[in-house]
């Protein structure tokens, strides 16, 4: 196919050239009705390019020709058989993929280090989750993806499971053995879904971790807005093989997705694919070199430690993404939360994520010498500032396995059923009825249907005291926890 083409962008340019007049959505009429104060901040171009796909860029007969061609180009570019654009982020894409594999009441193996959007998918879809727990790295207080043997044991114990959902790379850049998990799943006759939200860049350079399609995964979900150059909410899910029906997958996406697709999302996805095919190797190669320089600079800063391939050498991960730099600040006696807040308030620098020990820096091809210099400079300043920060509060990290909570109810039943709101100390021994996930990175400690234990409560309360945010539960400071009501 001709990858110099960008069908959505070409249609948008033609729309502008024709000077079409529309009498349907969007109501702002390509910006004519937008308050000038809004245009002053957002720019006229955003609204001029916000065009309805049908009866706008495409015709009223729902031909799908423009979008279909753009998706075919994407599939070829990343070595998939089919690709589907999503305008609701990977939060929707992963729910669609899950529902295409396991319907209501059916079992699905899921890596328990999943983002809260996956837990939401379990609830919405009515799936019965079989949690495959990640490997706990007690030295670094960090979870790494489960191994193929973990998947094999789970499938042997649950032969009726319809498939597996694996999350890789993790929020801290460690990667799973996708090919090994594929081999296990396919030996059992079930598909592997890979939530590779942080891996949109992986198909375009050999120096990066294994791309899920290349490893044989059946469905791979990516968030192009994370590591690519598409606008927020831009996602693609990719398909190959015959274990997941493409019609079933598309219908599940139609069930959950919007009927008012964004030309801004589609156009930016289309253009990013063209850019990566034409220039990705060069751009990403330069980014990898930049990442090496930054890591070398971090090594020269006392008190900072960047996560690297030592976790691979120790057998804790299959690979690491060099463009993801997780920086441990714990030896400075402060938390990643404190460093993140200080960086934002004092230096107008925003890290990708943080936890009690780390801050995360994600590099993309968009980074340049200025952003490289800014990062290294602010890290030096933060190390100096740490001397005057309040000492880090202690997190009650539970022993290995203590947060592997037992699921005793279908998550959907627990979430939608009658609930009690009880103090944390009274929640022990009760069944969680809400998602509770420190954010970022947004991996739930409690999921609906799980039996709450003392370790989970202690960990959450100490995390809140140390600066973690809890956006999901009804009580943001965890004065109360919603649990399933007793009958």
Coordinates of C-alpha atoms in Angstrom, one line a residue:
X1 CA 0.0 0.0 0.0
X2 CA 1.0 3.6 -0.5
X3 CA 2.0 4.8 3.0
X4 CA 2.5 8.4 1.7
X5 CA -1.3 8.5 1.7
X6 CA -3.3 9.7 4.7
X7 CA -6.9 9.2 3.7
X8 CA -8.6 10.9 6.7
X9 CA -6.3 13.9 6.4
X10 CA -6.8 14.0 2.6
X11 CA -10.6 14.0 3.1
X12 CA -10.3 16.8 5.7
X13 CA -8.2 18.9 3.3
X14 CA -10.7 18.3 0.5
X15 CA -13.6 19.3 2.9
X16 CA -11.8 22.6 3.6
X17 CA -11.0 23.2 -0.1
X18 CA -14.6 22.6 -1.2
X19 CA -15.9 25.0 1.5
X20 CA -18.7 22.7 2.5
X21 CA -21.6 24.1 4.4
X22 CA -23.1 21.7 7.0
X23 CA -26.4 21.8 8.9
X24 CA -25.7 19.0 11.3
X25 CA -23.2 18.4 14.0
X26 CA -20.9 19.8 15.3
X27 CA -22.9 22.8 16.2
X28 CA -20.0 25.2 16.3
X29 CA -19.8 25.1 12.5
X30 CA -16.1 24.6 12.2
X31 CA -15.5 27.3 14.7
X32 CA -17.8 30.1 13.6
X33 CA -19.9 29.8 16.7
X34 CA -17.1 29.5 19.2
X35 CA -16.5 32.2 21.7
X36 CA -13.4 34.2 20.7
X37 CA -12.1 33.7 24.2
X38 CA -12.1 30.0 23.6
X39 CA -10.5 30.3 20.2
X40 CA -7.8 32.4 21.8
X41 CA -6.8 29.5 24.0
X42 CA -7.6 26.5 21.8
X43 CA -6.9 27.9 18.4
X44 CA -9.1 28.1 15.3
X45 CA -7.5 25.1 13.7
X46 CA -8.9 22.7 16.2
X47 CA -12.5 23.6 15.5
X48 CA -11.9 23.9 11.7
X49 CA -10.8 20.3 11.7
X50 CA -13.6 19.0 13.9
X51 CA -15.8 17.5 11.2
X52 CA -18.4 14.8 11.5
X53 CA -17.2 11.7 9.7
X54 CA -20.5 10.8 8.2
X55 CA -22.3 13.5 6.2
X56 CA -19.1 15.3 6.6
X57 CA -15.8 13.6 5.6
X58 CA -17.6 10.5 4.3
X59 CA -21.0 10.2 2.6
X60 CA -24.4 9.5 4.0
X61 CA -24.4 5.9 2.7
X62 CA -22.1 4.9 5.5
X63 CA -19.5 3.7 2.9
X64 CA -16.7 3.7 5.4
X65 CA -14.3 4.0 2.6
X66 CA -12.1 6.7 4.0
X67 CA -11.8 5.2 7.5
X68 CA -11.5 1.7 6.1
X69 CA -8.5 2.6 3.9
X70 CA -6.8 4.4 6.8
X71 CA -7.3 1.3 9.0
X72 CA -5.9 -0.9 6.3
X73 CA -2.8 1.2 6.1
X74 CA -2.4 1.1 9.8
X75 CA -2.7 -2.7 9.9
X76 CA 0.0 -3.1 7.2
X77 CA 2.3 -0.7 8.9
X78 CA 2.3 -2.6 12.2
X79 CA 2.1 -6.1 10.6
X80 CA -1.5 -6.9 11.7
X81 CA -4.2 -8.4 9.7
X82 CA -6.8 -5.8 10.7
X83 CA -6.7 -2.5 12.7
X84 CA -9.6 -0.6 14.2
X85 CA -9.4 3.0 15.3
X86 CA -11.0 4.0 18.6
X87 CA -11.9 7.5 19.7
X88 CA -12.5 6.7 23.4
X89 CA -9.0 5.7 24.3
X90 CA -7.7 2.2 25.1
X91 CA -10.2 2.2 28.0
X92 CA -12.8 1.4 25.4
X93 CA -10.6 -0.7 23.1
X94 CA -9.6 -3.1 25.9
X95 CA -13.2 -3.5 27.0
X96 CA -14.2 -4.3 23.4
X97 CA -11.5 -6.9 23.1
X98 CA -12.4 -8.5 26.4
X99 CA -16.0 -8.7 25.5
X100 CA -15.2 -10.2 22.1
X101 CA -13.4 -13.1 23.9
X102 CA -15.4 -13.7 27.0
X103 CA -19.1 -12.7 27.4
X104 CA -21.2 -12.3 30.5
X105 CA -20.6 -15.1 33.0
X106 CA -17.6 -16.5 31.1
X107 CA -14.1 -16.8 32.6
X108 CA -11.2 -14.6 31.3
X109 CA -7.7 -14.8 32.7
X110 CA -6.5 -11.3 33.5
X111 CA -3.1 -10.0 34.7
X112 CA -3.9 -8.4 38.1
X113 CA -1.6 -5.5 37.5
X114 CA -4.3 -4.2 35.1
X115 CA -5.4 -0.6 34.9
X116 CA -8.7 0.3 36.4
X117 CA -10.2 0.5 32.9
X118 CA -9.8 -3.3 32.7
X119 CA -11.6 -3.7 36.0
X120 CA -14.3 -1.5 34.7
X121 CA -14.5 -3.8 31.7
X122 CA -14.9 -6.8 34.0
X123 CA -17.8 -5.1 35.7
X124 CA -19.5 -3.8 32.5
X125 CA -19.0 -7.1 30.6
X126 CA -20.1 -9.3 33.5
X127 CA -17.0 -11.4 33.1
X128 CA -15.8 -13.7 35.7
X129 CA -12.1 -12.8 36.2
X130 CA -9.4 -15.3 36.9
X131 CA -6.6 -13.2 38.2
X132 CA -3.1 -14.0 37.2
X133 CA -0.9 -12.2 39.7
X134 CA 2.2 -10.4 38.7
X135 CA 5.6 -11.0 40.2
X136 CA 6.3 -8.9 43.3
X137 CA 9.8 -7.4 43.4
X138 CA 10.2 -6.9 47.1
X139 CA 13.6 -5.2 46.7
X140 CA 12.1 -2.4 44.6
X141 CA 8.5 -2.6 45.9
X142 CA 7.4 -3.1 42.3
X143 CA 5.3 -5.6 40.3
X144 CA 6.5 -7.1 37.0
X145 CA 4.3 -9.0 34.5
X146 CA 3.4 -12.6 35.1
X147 CA 5.4 -15.3 33.3
X148 CA 4.2 -17.9 30.8
X149 CA 4.3 -20.6 33.6
X150 CA 1.8 -18.4 35.6
X151 CA -0.5 -18.4 32.6
X152 CA -0.1 -22.1 32.2
X153 CA -1.0 -22.9 35.8
X154 CA -4.1 -20.6 35.6
X155 CA -5.3 -22.2 32.4
X156 CA -4.8 -25.7 33.8
X157 CA -6.8 -24.8 36.9
X158 CA -9.5 -23.0 34.8
X159 CA -9.9 -25.0 31.6
X160 CA -13.2 -23.2 30.7
X161 CA -11.4 -19.8 30.5
X162 CA -12.0 -18.2 27.1
X163 CA -8.7 -16.4 26.9
X164 CA -6.0 -14.3 28.6
X165 CA -5.5 -10.5 28.9
X166 CA -1.8 -9.6 29.5
X167 CA -0.6 -6.1 30.4
X168 CA 2.8 -5.1 29.0
X169 CA 4.8 -2.9 29.2
X170 CA 3.9 -2.0 32.8
X171 CA 3.6 1.6 34.0
X172 CA 7.3 1.4 34.9
X173 CA 8.5 0.0 31.6
X174 CA 9.0 -3.7 32.4
X175 CA 7.8 -6.1 29.7
X176 CA 6.3 -9.6 29.6
X177 CA 7.4 -12.6 27.6
X178 CA 4.5 -12.2 25.1
X179 CA 5.7 -15.0 22.8
X180 CA 5.8 -17.4 25.7
X181 CA 2.3 -16.5 26.8
X182 CA 1.1 -16.8 23.2
X183 CA 2.5 -20.3 23.1
X184 CA 0.7 -21.3 26.3
X185 CA -2.6 -19.8 25.3
X186 CA -2.6 -21.3 21.8
X187 CA -1.7 -24.7 23.2
X188 CA -5.0 -24.4 25.1
X189 CA -6.8 -23.2 22.1
X190 CA -7.6 -19.7 23.4
X191 CA -6.5 -16.3 22.3
X192 CA -4.1 -13.8 24.0
X193 CA -5.1 -10.2 24.3
X194 CA -2.2 -7.8 25.0
X195 CA -3.0 -4.5 26.6
X196 CA 0.1 -2.7 25.1
X197 CA -1.3 0.7 25.9
X198 CA 2.3 2.0 26.4
X199 CA 3.7 0.3 23.3
X200 CA 2.3 2.1 20.2
X201 CA 5.9 2.9 19.2
X202 CA 7.2 -0.6 19.5
X203 CA 6.5 -1.8 15.8
X204 CA 8.7 0.9 14.4
X205 CA 12.3 0.2 15.7
X206 CA 14.2 -3.0 16.3
X207 CA 15.9 -1.6 19.4
X208 CA 12.6 -1.6 21.3
X209 CA 10.8 -4.4 23.1
X210 CA 8.8 -7.0 21.3
X211 CA 5.7 -5.8 19.6
X212 CA 2.6 -7.9 20.4
X213 CA 1.7 -8.7 16.8
X214 CA 5.2 -9.8 16.0
X215 CA 5.1 -12.2 19.1
X216 CA 1.9 -13.8 17.8
X217 CA -0.7 -12.2 20.1
X218 CA -4.3 -12.3 18.7
X219 CA -5.4 -8.8 19.7
X220 CA -3.2 -5.9 20.7
X221 CA -4.5 -2.7 22.1
X222 CA -2.4 0.5 22.0
X223 CA -2.9 4.1 23.2
X224 CA -1.3 6.1 20.5
X225 CA -1.7 9.3 22.5
X226 CA 0.7 7.9 25.1
X227 CA 3.8 7.1 23.1
X228 CA 2.8 8.3 19.7
X229 CA 1.8 11.6 18.2
X230 CA -2.0 11.4 18.1
X231 CA -4.4 13.5 20.2
X232 CA -5.7 12.4 23.6
X233 CA -8.2 9.4 23.4
X234 CA -6.5 8.1 20.3
X235 CA -6.3 4.3 20.4
X236 CA -6.0 1.4 18.0
X237 CA -6.8 -2.3 18.5
X238 CA -5.1 -4.8 16.1
X239 CA -6.1 -8.3 15.2
X240 CA -4.6 -11.4 13.6
X241 CA -5.3 -15.1 13.4
X242 CA -8.6 -16.9 13.6
X243 CA -9.2 -17.2 17.3
X244 CA -11.1 -13.9 17.6
X245 CA -13.8 -13.2 15.0
X246 CA -13.2 -9.7 13.5
X247 CA -16.9 -9.2 13.0
X248 CA -17.5 -10.0 16.7
X249 CA -14.7 -7.7 17.7
X250 CA -16.1 -4.8 15.6
X251 CA -19.6 -5.3 16.9
X252 CA -18.4 -5.2 20.5
X253 CA -16.7 -1.9 19.7
X254 CA -19.8 -0.6 18.1
X255 CA -21.8 -1.6 21.2
X256 CA -19.5 0.4 23.6
X257 CA -18.1 3.1 21.3
X258 CA -19.4 6.5 20.3
X259 CA -21.6 7.2 17.2
X260 CA -20.0 10.6 16.9
X261 CA -16.4 9.7 16.0
X262 CA -13.8 12.5 16.2
X263 CA -12.1 13.5 13.0
X264 CA -9.4 15.0 15.2
X265 CA -8.6 11.5 16.6
X266 CA -8.9 9.7 13.2
X267 CA -6.8 12.3 11.4
X268 CA -4.0 12.4 14.0
X269 CA -3.9 8.5 14.0
X270 CA -3.7 8.5 10.2
X271 CA -0.9 11.1 10.1
X272 CA 1.1 9.4 12.9
X273 CA 1.1 6.1 11.0
X274 CA 2.4 7.9 7.9
X275 CA 5.1 9.6 9.9
X276 CA 6.3 6.4 11.6
X277 CA 6.4 4.4 8.3
X278 CA 8.4 7.2 6.7
X279 CA 10.6 8.4 9.5
X280 CA 10.0 6.2 12.6
X281 CA 13.3 4.4 12.6
X282 CA 15.2 7.6 12.4
X283 CA 13.1 9.4 15.0
X284 CA 13.0 6.6 17.5
X285 CA 16.7 5.8 17.0
X286 CA 17.4 9.4 18.0
X287 CA 15.1 9.0 21.0
X288 CA 16.9 5.9 22.1
X289 CA 20.2 7.7 22.0
X290 CA 18.6 10.5 24.0
X291 CA 17.4 8.0 26.6
X292 CA 20.9 6.6 26.9
X293 CA 22.3 10.1 27.6
X294 CA 19.7 10.9 30.1
X295 CA 20.3 7.6 32.0
X296 CA 24.0 8.3 32.0
X297 CA 23.3 11.8 33.5
X298 CA 21.1 10.3 36.1
X299 CA 23.8 7.9 37.2
X300 CA 26.0 10.9 38.0
X301 CA 23.3 12.4 40.3
X302 CA 23.7 11.2 43.9
X303 CA 20.5 9.8 45.4
X304 CA 18.8 8.8 42.1
X305 CA 18.7 5.3 40.6
X306 CA 17.1 4.7 37.1
X307 CA 15.5 1.2 36.6
X308 CA 17.4 -0.7 33.9
X309 CA 18.0 -4.1 32.6
X310 CA 19.0 -5.4 36.0
X311 CA 15.5 -6.7 36.4
X312 CA 15.9 -8.7 33.2
X313 CA 19.2 -10.1 34.5
X314 CA 17.5 -11.1 37.7
X315 CA 14.7 -12.9 35.8
X316 CA 12.0 -10.5 36.9
X317 CA 11.1 -9.3 33.4
X318 CA 11.6 -10.4 29.8
X319 CA 12.6 -6.9 28.6
X320 CA 12.5 -3.2 29.5
X321 CA 11.5 -0.3 27.4
X322 CA 14.6 2.1 27.3
X323 CA 12.3 5.0 26.5
X324 CA 10.6 4.5 29.9
X325 CA 12.7 5.8 32.7
X326 CA 11.6 4.9 36.3
X327 CA 13.7 6.9 38.7
X328 CA 13.9 5.7 42.3
X329 CA 14.2 8.6 44.8
X330 CA 13.7 6.6 48.0
X331 CA 17.4 7.0 49.1
X332 CA 16.8 10.7 49.4
X333 CA 14.2 10.0 52.2
X334 CA 11.3 11.4 50.2
X335 CA 8.5 9.9 48.1
X336 CA 7.9 10.1 44.4
X337 CA 4.7 11.9 45.2
X338 CA 6.6 14.7 46.9
X339 CA 9.1 15.0 44.0
X340 CA 6.3 15.2 41.5
X341 CA 4.4 17.9 43.4
X342 CA 7.7 19.9 43.9
X343 CA 8.6 19.6 40.2
X344 CA 5.2 20.8 39.1
X345 CA 4.8 23.7 41.6
X346 CA 8.4 25.0 41.6
X347 CA 9.6 24.2 38.1
X348 CA 6.5 23.6 35.9
X349 CA 7.7 20.1 35.0
X350 CA 5.2 17.3 35.0
X351 CA 6.4 13.7 35.4
X352 CA 4.5 10.8 33.8
X353 CA 3.6 9.0 37.1
X354 CA 4.8 8.6 40.6
X355 CA 4.5 6.3 43.6
X356 CA 5.9 6.1 47.1
X357 CA 9.4 5.5 45.8
X358 CA 9.6 6.6 42.1
X359 CA 8.9 9.1 39.4
X360 CA 8.4 8.1 35.8
X361 CA 9.7 9.8 32.7
X362 CA 8.4 8.7 29.3
X363 CA 10.4 9.8 26.3
X364 CA 8.9 10.0 22.8
X365 CA 10.2 11.0 19.4
X366 CA 8.8 14.5 20.2
X367 CA 11.5 15.2 22.9
X368 CA 14.4 17.4 21.9
X369 CA 17.6 18.9 23.3
X370 CA 15.6 21.5 25.3
X371 CA 13.4 18.9 27.0
X372 CA 16.4 16.7 27.7
X373 CA 18.3 19.6 29.3
X374 CA 15.2 20.6 31.3
X375 CA 14.8 17.1 32.7
X376 CA 18.4 16.7 33.8
X377 CA 18.4 20.2 35.3
X378 CA 15.3 19.8 37.3
X379 CA 16.4 16.4 38.6
X380 CA 19.5 18.1 40.0
X381 CA 17.3 20.8 41.6
X382 CA 14.9 18.3 43.1
X383 CA 17.8 16.3 44.7
X384 CA 18.9 19.6 46.3
X385 CA 15.3 20.5 47.3
X386 CA 14.8 17.1 49.0
X387 CA 17.0 18.1 51.9
X388 CA 14.3 20.5 53.0
X389 CA 11.3 18.3 52.3
X390 CA 9.4 16.5 55.1
X391 CA 10.7 13.0 55.6
X392 CA 8.8 10.3 53.7
X393 CA 6.0 8.6 55.6
X394 CA 6.3 4.9 55.9
X395 CA 4.2 2.8 53.6
X396 CA 2.9 -0.5 55.1
X397 CA 4.0 -2.7 52.2
X398 CA 2.5 -6.1 52.7
X399 CA 4.5 -9.3 52.3
X400 CA 4.5 -11.1 48.9
X401 CA 1.1 -12.5 48.1
X402 CA -0.8 -10.5 50.7
X403 CA -2.6 -8.4 48.2
X404 CA -3.6 -11.4 46.1
X405 CA -7.2 -11.1 47.3
X406 CA -9.8 -13.8 46.9
X407 CA -12.6 -13.1 44.5
X408 CA -15.8 -14.4 46.2
X409 CA -18.4 -12.6 44.0
X410 CA -18.9 -11.7 40.4
X411 CA -17.5 -8.2 40.2
X412 CA -20.6 -7.0 38.4
X413 CA -22.9 -8.3 41.2
X414 CA -20.7 -6.7 43.9
X415 CA -20.6 -3.3 42.1
X416 CA -24.3 -3.1 41.3
X417 CA -25.7 -4.7 44.4
X418 CA -26.7 -3.1 47.7
X419 CA -23.8 -1.6 49.6
X420 CA -22.8 -0.6 53.1
X421 CA -20.3 2.2 53.8
X422 CA -18.1 1.2 56.7
X423 CA -14.9 2.6 58.3
X424 CA -11.8 0.9 57.0
X425 CA -11.2 -1.2 60.1
X426 CA -14.7 -2.6 59.7
X427 CA -14.1 -3.5 56.0
X428 CA -11.8 -6.3 56.8
X429 CA -13.5 -9.6 56.1
X430 CA -16.2 -7.8 53.9
X431 CA -16.5 -7.9 50.1
X432 CA -15.4 -4.8 48.2
X433 CA -18.1 -3.1 46.2
X434 CA -16.0 -0.4 44.6
X435 CA -12.7 0.1 42.9
X436 CA -9.9 1.5 45.0
X437 CA -6.8 2.4 43.1
X438 CA -3.9 4.7 44.0
X439 CA -3.5 7.0 41.1
X440 CA -1.3 7.2 39.1
X441 CA -0.6 4.6 37.9
X442 CA -4.2 3.5 38.5
X443 CA -3.8 -0.2 39.3
X444 CA -6.6 -1.2 41.8
X445 CA -5.7 -2.6 45.2
X446 CA -9.4 -3.5 45.7
X447 CA -11.7 -4.6 43.0
X448 CA -15.4 -5.3 43.4
X449 CA -16.0 -8.9 44.5
X450 CA -12.7 -9.3 46.4
X451 CA -12.5 -10.2 50.1
X452 CA -10.8 -7.4 51.9
X453 CA -8.0 -8.2 54.2
X454 CA -6.1 -6.2 56.8
X455 CA -2.9 -6.0 54.7
X456 CA -4.9 -4.2 51.9
X457 CA -6.4 -1.7 54.3
X458 CA -3.1 -1.0 56.0
X459 CA -1.4 -0.5 52.6
X460 CA -4.1 1.9 51.4
X461 CA -4.3 4.0 54.5
X462 CA -0.5 4.4 54.7
X463 CA -0.4 5.2 51.0
X464 CA -3.0 8.0 51.4
X465 CA -1.0 9.3 54.4
X466 CA 2.1 9.3 52.2
X467 CA 0.4 11.3 49.4
X468 CA -1.3 8.8 47.1
X469 CA -4.5 9.9 45.5
X470 CA -7.6 7.8 45.4
X471 CA -9.9 9.1 42.7
X472 CA -12.2 6.0 42.4
X473 CA -13.8 5.3 45.8
X474 CA -16.7 7.4 47.1
X475 CA -14.5 8.5 50.0
X476 CA -11.3 10.0 48.6
X477 CA -9.5 9.9 51.9
X478 CA -10.8 6.4 52.6
X479 CA -12.7 7.4 55.7
X480 CA -15.2 4.8 54.5
X481 CA -15.1 1.8 52.1
X482 CA -18.1 0.6 50.2
X483 CA -18.7 -3.1 50.8
X484 CA -21.4 -5.5 49.8
X485 CA -24.4 -5.2 52.1
X486 CA -25.1 -8.1 54.4
X487 CA -28.4 -9.8 53.6

